[in-house]
CSV table of C-alpha atoms in Angstrom, one decimal:
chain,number,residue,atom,x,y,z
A,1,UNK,CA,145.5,128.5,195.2
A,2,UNK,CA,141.7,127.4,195.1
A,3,UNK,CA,140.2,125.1,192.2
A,4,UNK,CA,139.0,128.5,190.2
A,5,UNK,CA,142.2,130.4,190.0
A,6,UNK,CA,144.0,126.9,188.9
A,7,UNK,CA,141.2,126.9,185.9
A,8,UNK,CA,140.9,130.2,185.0
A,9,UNK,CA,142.0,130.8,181.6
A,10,UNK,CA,145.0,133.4,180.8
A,11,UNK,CA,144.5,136.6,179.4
A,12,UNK,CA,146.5,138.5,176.9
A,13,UNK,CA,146.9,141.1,179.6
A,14,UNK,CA,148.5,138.3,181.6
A,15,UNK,CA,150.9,137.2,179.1
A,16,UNK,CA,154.1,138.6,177.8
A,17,UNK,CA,153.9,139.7,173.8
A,18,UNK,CA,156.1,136.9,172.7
A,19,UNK,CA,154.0,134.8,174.5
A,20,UNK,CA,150.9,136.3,172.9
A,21,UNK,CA,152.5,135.4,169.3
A,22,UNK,CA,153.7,132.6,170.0
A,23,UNK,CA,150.4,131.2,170.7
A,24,UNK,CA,149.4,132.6,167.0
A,25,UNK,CA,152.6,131.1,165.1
A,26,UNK,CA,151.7,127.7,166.7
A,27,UNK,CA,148.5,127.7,164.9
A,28,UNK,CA,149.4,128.8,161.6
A,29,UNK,CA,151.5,126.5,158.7
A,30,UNK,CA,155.0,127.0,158.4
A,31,UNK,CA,155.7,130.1,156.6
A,32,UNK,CA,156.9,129.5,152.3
A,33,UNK,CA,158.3,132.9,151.9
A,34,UNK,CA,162.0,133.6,151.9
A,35,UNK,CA,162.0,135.0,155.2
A,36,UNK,CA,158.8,134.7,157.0
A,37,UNK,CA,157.8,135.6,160.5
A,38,UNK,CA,160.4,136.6,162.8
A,39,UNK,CA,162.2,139.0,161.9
A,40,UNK,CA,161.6,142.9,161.6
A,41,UNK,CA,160.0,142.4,158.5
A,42,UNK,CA,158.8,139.4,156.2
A,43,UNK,CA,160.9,139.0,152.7
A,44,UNK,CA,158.1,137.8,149.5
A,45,UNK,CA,159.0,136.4,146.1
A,46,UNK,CA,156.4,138.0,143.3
A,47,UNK,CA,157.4,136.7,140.3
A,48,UNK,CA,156.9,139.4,138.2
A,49,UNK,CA,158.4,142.3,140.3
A,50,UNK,CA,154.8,143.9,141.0
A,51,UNK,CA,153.0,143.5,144.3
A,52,UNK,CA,149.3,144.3,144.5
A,53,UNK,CA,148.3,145.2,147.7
A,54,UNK,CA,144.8,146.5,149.8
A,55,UNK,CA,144.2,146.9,153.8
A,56,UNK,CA,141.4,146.5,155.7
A,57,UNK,CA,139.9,147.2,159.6
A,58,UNK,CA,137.5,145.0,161.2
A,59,UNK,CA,136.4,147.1,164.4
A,60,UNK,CA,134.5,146.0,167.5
A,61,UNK,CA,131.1,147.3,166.9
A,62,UNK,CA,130.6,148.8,163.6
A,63,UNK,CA,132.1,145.7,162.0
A,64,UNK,CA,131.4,142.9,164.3
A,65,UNK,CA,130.1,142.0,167.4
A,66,UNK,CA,131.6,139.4,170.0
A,67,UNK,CA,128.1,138.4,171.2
A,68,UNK,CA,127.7,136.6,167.7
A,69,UNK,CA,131.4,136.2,165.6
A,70,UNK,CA,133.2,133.7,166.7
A,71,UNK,CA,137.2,133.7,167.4
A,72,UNK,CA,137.5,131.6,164.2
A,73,UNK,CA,134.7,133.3,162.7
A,74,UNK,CA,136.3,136.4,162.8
A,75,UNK,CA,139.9,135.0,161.9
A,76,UNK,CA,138.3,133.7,158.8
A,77,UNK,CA,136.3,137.2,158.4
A,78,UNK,CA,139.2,139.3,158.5
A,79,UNK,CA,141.5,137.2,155.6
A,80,UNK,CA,138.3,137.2,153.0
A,81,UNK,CA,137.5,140.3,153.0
A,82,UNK,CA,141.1,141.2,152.3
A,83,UNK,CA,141.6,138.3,149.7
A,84,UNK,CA,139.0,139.1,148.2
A,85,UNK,CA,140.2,142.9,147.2
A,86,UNK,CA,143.1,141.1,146.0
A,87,UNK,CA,141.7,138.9,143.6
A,88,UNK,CA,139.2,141.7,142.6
A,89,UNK,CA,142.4,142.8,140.6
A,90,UNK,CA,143.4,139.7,138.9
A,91,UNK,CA,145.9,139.0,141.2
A,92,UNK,CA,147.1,135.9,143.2
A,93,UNK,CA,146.7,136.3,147.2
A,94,UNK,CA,150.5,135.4,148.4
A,95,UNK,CA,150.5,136.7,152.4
A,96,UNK,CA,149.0,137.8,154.8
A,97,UNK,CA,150.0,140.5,157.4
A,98,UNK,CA,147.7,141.0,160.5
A,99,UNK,CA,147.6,143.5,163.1
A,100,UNK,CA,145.9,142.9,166.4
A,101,UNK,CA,144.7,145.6,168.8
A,102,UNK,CA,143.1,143.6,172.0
A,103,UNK,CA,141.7,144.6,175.1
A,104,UNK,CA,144.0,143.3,178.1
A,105,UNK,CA,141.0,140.6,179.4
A,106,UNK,CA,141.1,139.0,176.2
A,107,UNK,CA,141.3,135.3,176.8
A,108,UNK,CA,144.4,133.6,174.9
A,109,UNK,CA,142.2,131.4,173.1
A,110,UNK,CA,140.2,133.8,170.9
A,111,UNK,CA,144.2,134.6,170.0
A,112,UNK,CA,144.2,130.8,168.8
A,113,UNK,CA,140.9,130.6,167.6
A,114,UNK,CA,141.4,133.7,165.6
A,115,UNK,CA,144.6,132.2,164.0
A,116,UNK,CA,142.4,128.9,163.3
A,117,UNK,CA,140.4,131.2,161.2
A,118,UNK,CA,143.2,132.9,159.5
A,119,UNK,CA,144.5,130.4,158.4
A,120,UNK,CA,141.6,128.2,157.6
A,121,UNK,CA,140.9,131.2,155.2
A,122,UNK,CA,143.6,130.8,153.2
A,123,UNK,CA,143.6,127.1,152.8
A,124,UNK,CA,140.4,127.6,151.6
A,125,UNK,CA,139.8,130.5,149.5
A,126,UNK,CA,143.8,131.0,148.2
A,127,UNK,CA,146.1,128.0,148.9
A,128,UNK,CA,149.7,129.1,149.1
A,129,UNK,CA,148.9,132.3,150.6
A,130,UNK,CA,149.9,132.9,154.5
A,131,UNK,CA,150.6,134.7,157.4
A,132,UNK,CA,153.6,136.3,157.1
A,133,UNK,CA,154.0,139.4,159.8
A,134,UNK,CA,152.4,141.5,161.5
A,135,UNK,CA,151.9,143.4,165.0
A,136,UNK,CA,150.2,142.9,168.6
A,137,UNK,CA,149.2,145.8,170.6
A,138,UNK,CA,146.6,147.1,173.4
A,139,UNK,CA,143.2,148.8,173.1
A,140,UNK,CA,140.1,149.1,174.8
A,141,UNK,CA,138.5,148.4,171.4
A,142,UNK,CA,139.2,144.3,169.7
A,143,UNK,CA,140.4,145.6,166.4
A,144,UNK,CA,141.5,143.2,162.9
A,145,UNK,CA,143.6,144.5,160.4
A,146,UNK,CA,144.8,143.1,157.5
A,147,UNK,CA,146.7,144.0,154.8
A,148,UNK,CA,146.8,141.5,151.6
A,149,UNK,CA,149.4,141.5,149.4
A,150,UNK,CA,148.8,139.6,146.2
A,151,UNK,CA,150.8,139.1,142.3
A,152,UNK,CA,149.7,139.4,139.1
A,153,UNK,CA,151.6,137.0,137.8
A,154,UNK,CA,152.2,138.5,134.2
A,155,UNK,CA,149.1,139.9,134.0
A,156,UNK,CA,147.4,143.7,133.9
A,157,UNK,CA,145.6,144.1,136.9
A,158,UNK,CA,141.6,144.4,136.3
A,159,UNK,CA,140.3,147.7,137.4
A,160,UNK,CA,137.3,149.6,137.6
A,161,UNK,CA,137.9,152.1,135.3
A,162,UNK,CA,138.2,149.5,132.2
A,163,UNK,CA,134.2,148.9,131.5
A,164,UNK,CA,133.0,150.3,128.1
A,165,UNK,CA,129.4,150.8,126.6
A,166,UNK,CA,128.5,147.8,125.2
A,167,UNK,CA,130.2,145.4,127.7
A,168,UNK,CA,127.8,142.4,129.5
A,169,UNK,CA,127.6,143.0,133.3
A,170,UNK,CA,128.1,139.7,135.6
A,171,UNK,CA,127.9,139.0,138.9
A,172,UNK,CA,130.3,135.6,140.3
A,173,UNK,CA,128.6,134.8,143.7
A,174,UNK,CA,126.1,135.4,145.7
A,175,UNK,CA,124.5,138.6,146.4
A,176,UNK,CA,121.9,139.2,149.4
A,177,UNK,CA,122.9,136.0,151.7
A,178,UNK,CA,125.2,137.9,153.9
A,179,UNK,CA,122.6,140.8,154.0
A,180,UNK,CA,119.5,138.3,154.8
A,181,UNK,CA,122.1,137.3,157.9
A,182,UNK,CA,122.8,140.2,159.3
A,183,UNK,CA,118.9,140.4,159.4
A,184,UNK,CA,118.5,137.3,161.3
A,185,UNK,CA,120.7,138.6,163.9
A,186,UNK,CA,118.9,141.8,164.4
A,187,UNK,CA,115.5,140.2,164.6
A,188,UNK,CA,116.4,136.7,166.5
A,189,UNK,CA,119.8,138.2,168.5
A,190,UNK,CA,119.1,141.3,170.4
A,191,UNK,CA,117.0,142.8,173.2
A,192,UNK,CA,114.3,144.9,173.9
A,193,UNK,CA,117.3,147.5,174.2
A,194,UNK,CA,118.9,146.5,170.7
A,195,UNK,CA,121.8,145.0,172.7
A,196,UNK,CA,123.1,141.8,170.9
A,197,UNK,CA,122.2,138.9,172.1
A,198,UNK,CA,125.1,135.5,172.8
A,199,UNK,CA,124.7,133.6,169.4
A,200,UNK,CA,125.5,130.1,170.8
A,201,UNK,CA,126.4,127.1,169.1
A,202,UNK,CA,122.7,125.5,170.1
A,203,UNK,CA,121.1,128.7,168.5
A,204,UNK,CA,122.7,128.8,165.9
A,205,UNK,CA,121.3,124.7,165.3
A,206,UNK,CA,118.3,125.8,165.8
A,207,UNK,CA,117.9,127.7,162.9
A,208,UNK,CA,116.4,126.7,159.7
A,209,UNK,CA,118.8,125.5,157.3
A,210,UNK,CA,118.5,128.7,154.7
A,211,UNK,CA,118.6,130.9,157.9
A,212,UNK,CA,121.5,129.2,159.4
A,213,UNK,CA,123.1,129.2,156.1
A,214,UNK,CA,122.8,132.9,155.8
A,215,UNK,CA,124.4,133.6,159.3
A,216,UNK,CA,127.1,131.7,158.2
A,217,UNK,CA,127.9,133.9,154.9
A,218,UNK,CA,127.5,137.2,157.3
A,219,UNK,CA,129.9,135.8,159.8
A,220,UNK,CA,132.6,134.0,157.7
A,221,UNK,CA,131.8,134.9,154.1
A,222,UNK,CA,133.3,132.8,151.0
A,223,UNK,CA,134.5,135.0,148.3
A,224,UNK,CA,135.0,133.1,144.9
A,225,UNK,CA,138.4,133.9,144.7
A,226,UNK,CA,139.3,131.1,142.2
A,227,UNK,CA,136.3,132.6,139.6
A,228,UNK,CA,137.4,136.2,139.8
A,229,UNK,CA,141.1,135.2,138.5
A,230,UNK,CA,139.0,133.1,136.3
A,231,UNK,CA,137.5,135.8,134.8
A,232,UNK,CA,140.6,138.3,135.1
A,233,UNK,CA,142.3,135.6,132.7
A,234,UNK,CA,139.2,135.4,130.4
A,235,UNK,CA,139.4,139.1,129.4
A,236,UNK,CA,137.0,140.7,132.1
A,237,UNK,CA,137.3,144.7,131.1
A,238,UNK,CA,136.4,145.9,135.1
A,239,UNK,CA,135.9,143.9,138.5
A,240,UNK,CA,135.4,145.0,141.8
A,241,UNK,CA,134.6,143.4,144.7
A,242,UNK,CA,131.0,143.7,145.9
A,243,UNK,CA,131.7,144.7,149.9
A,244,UNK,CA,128.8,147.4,150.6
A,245,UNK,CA,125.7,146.7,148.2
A,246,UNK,CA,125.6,146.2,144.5
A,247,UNK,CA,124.2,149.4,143.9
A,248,UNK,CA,126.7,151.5,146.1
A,249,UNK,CA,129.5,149.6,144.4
A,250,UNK,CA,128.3,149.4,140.7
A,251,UNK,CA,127.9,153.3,141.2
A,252,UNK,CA,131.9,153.4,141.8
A,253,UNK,CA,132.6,151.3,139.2
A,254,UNK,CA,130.2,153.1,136.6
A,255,UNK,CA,132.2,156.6,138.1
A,256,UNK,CA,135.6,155.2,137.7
A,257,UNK,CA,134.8,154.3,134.1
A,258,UNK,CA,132.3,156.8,133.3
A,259,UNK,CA,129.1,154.9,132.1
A,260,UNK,CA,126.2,154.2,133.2
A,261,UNK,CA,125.4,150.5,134.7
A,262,UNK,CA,121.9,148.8,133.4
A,263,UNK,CA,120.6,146.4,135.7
A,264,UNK,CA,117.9,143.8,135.5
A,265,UNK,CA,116.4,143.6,138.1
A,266,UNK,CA,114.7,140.0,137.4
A,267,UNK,CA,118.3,138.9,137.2
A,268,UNK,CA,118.7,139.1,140.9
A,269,UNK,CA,116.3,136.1,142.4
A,270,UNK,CA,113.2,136.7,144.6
A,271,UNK,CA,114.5,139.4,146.5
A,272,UNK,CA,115.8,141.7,144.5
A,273,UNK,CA,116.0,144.5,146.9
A,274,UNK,CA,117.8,142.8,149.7
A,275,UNK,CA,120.6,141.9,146.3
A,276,UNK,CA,121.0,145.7,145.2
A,277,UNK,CA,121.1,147.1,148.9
A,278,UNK,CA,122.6,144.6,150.7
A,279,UNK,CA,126.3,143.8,151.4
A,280,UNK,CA,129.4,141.7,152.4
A,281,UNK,CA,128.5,138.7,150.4
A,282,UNK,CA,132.3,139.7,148.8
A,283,UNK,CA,131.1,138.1,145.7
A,284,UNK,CA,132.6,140.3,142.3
A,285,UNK,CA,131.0,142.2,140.1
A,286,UNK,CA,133.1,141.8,136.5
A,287,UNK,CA,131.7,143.8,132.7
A,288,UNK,CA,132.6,141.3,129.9
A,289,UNK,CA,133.4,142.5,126.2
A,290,UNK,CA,131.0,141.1,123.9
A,291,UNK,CA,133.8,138.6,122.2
A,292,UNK,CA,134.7,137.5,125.3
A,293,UNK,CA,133.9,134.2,127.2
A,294,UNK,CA,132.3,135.5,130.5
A,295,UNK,CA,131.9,134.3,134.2
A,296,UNK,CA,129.0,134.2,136.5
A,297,UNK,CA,125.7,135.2,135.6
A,298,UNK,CA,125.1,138.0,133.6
A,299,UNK,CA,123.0,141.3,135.7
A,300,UNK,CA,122.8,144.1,133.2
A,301,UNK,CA,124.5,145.8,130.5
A,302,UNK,CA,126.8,148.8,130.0
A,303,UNK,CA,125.8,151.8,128.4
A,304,UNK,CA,126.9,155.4,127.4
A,305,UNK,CA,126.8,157.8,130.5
A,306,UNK,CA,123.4,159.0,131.4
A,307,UNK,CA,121.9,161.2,133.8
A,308,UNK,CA,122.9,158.1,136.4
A,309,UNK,CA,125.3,156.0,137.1
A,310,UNK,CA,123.0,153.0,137.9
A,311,UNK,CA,119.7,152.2,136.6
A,312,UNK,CA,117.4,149.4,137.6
A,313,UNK,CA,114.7,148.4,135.2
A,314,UNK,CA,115.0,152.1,133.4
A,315,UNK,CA,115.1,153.6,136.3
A,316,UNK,CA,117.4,155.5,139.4
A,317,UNK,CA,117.4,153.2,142.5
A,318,UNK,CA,115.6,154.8,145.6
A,319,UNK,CA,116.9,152.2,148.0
A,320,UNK,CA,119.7,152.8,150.6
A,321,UNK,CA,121.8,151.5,147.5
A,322,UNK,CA,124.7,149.3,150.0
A,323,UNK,CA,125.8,149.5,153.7
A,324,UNK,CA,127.9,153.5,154.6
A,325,UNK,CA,128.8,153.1,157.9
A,326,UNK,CA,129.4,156.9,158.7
A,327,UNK,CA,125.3,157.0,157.9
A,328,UNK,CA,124.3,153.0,159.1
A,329,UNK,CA,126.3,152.0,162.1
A,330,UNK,CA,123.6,151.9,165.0
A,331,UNK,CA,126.6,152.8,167.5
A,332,UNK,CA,125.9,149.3,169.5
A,333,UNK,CA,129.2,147.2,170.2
A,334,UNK,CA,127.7,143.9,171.9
């Protein structure tokens, strides 16, 4: 056997399923459920007997690229994106369950790396909630899911049907960061060809520190989890969380409740377009009754149904409005 083949890493193609899982289990903390990984299925104590739960796909290509998401990155990715649904509700994130569609050359340490993230994610963003099932199978295309299953712990869930003429609009987090990253990568990471470019660890060092900090929010985004419930608690009429553009997704919560949104657009920093079209900053957009104690920073207020669902300063908004990736995706995996 020479010196390369003793060095090469393993592959998931190389490596029986339980082998496979048992490199993610080893990564994550020990489960808290009644019955956790394992067996056919995981067993979950909600206290109140309802379970609020959302999925959602990360894809090779249309949602990330290899070139530039790390293993962890992408771990981490996956779990906000779902917690953050979750808590969009009012409820508490409790577990985790994450299905994994890999290509056989995948190395077993974006498996570990990925798990890193995972659970990094919850540690962070909703301690108490973990990994608690899910599957492993083969595809040509690296493919994330997660479904997020969350309690309400008492309370109605927050939805986007509840916001009334008359209600304050707030946003809790950031809006355009993640947006302003995805445009560093497009401008600094790719060929003559479009074809992404290997974000290293030097590059990304490189980068001046707002630039560097806005990669960072693309690639591994920090929802405010701990505000939205916050706000659910405080009496919050509506909440969503803002996944593809503050325009797109006011629109569906001005639709579900049948109002129009006024936004400010002076509100919104010194770039106010890249905060109404831009995306995945996962931050949450909540409307306030005017006798109760709100969250965030207040955006705009809500008004009798007009002619749109979303104005900004008086007027419709001719941006692209947020991120639709059946018109958007450029088609390049990387």
């Amino acid at each position: 056997m020479t010196d390369a083949e003793t060095t090469r890493e393993s592959t998931v193609g190389e490596l029986s399923e339980g082998q496979v899982l048992r490199g993610i289990l080893d990564r994550l903390p020990p489960s808290t459920a009644p019955v956790g990984p394992g067996d056919d299925a995981a067993v979950l104590a909600v206290p109140d007997g309802r379970v609020v739960a959302t999925t959602d796909t990360l894809v090779h290509g249309p949602d990330f690229r290899l070139a530039w998401s790390s293993p962890f990155d992408l771990g981490f990715k996956a779990a906000a994106v779902n917690l953050a649904d979750v808590a969009a509700m009012g409820a508490r994130p409790v577990a985790l369950l994450v299905a994994l569609a890999m290509p056989d050359a995948t190395p077993a340490s974006f498996v570990r790396g990925l798990a890193d993230g995972l659970a990094a994610a919850c540690a962070e963003l909703a301690p108490g909630c973990a990994v608690e099932g899910g599957d492993l199978t083969v595809s040509d295309t690296l493919t994330i899911a997660v479904t997020a299953l969350g309690s309400l712990d008492g309370r109605d869930p927050v939805r986007r049907s509840g916001a009334r003429a008359g209600d304050g609009v707030y946003v809790i987090g950031e809006l355009g960061e993640a947006a302003r990253g995805l445009e560093v990568l497009f401008r600094r990471f790719t060929d003559v060809h479009g074809a992404p470019i290997a974000l290293t660890s030097e590059a990304r060092e490189a980068l001046d520190p707002a630039d560097a900090r806005a990669v960072s929010r693309q690639l591994a985004p920090r929802p405010p989890l701990a505000a939205a419930l916050a706000a659910a608690a405080s009496g919050a009429t509506a909440m969503m969380d803002v996944s593809d553009g503050l325009v797109l997704d006011a629109t569906r919560l001005a639709d579900a409740s049948d109002v129009t949104i006024e936004i400010d657009s002076a509100t919104l920093g010194d770039e106010p377009a890249r905060a109404l079209d831009g995306g995945e900053d996962h931050g949450f957009l909540v409307t306030f009754p005017p006798d109760a104690e709100p969250h965030g920073r207040r955006i705009g207020t809500v008004v009798a149904r007009g002619a749109e669902a979303v104005r900004v300063d008086g007027r419709a908004w001719d941006g692209l409005g947020g991120w639709d990736p059946y018109r958007d995706w450029d088609a390049g995996r990387g």
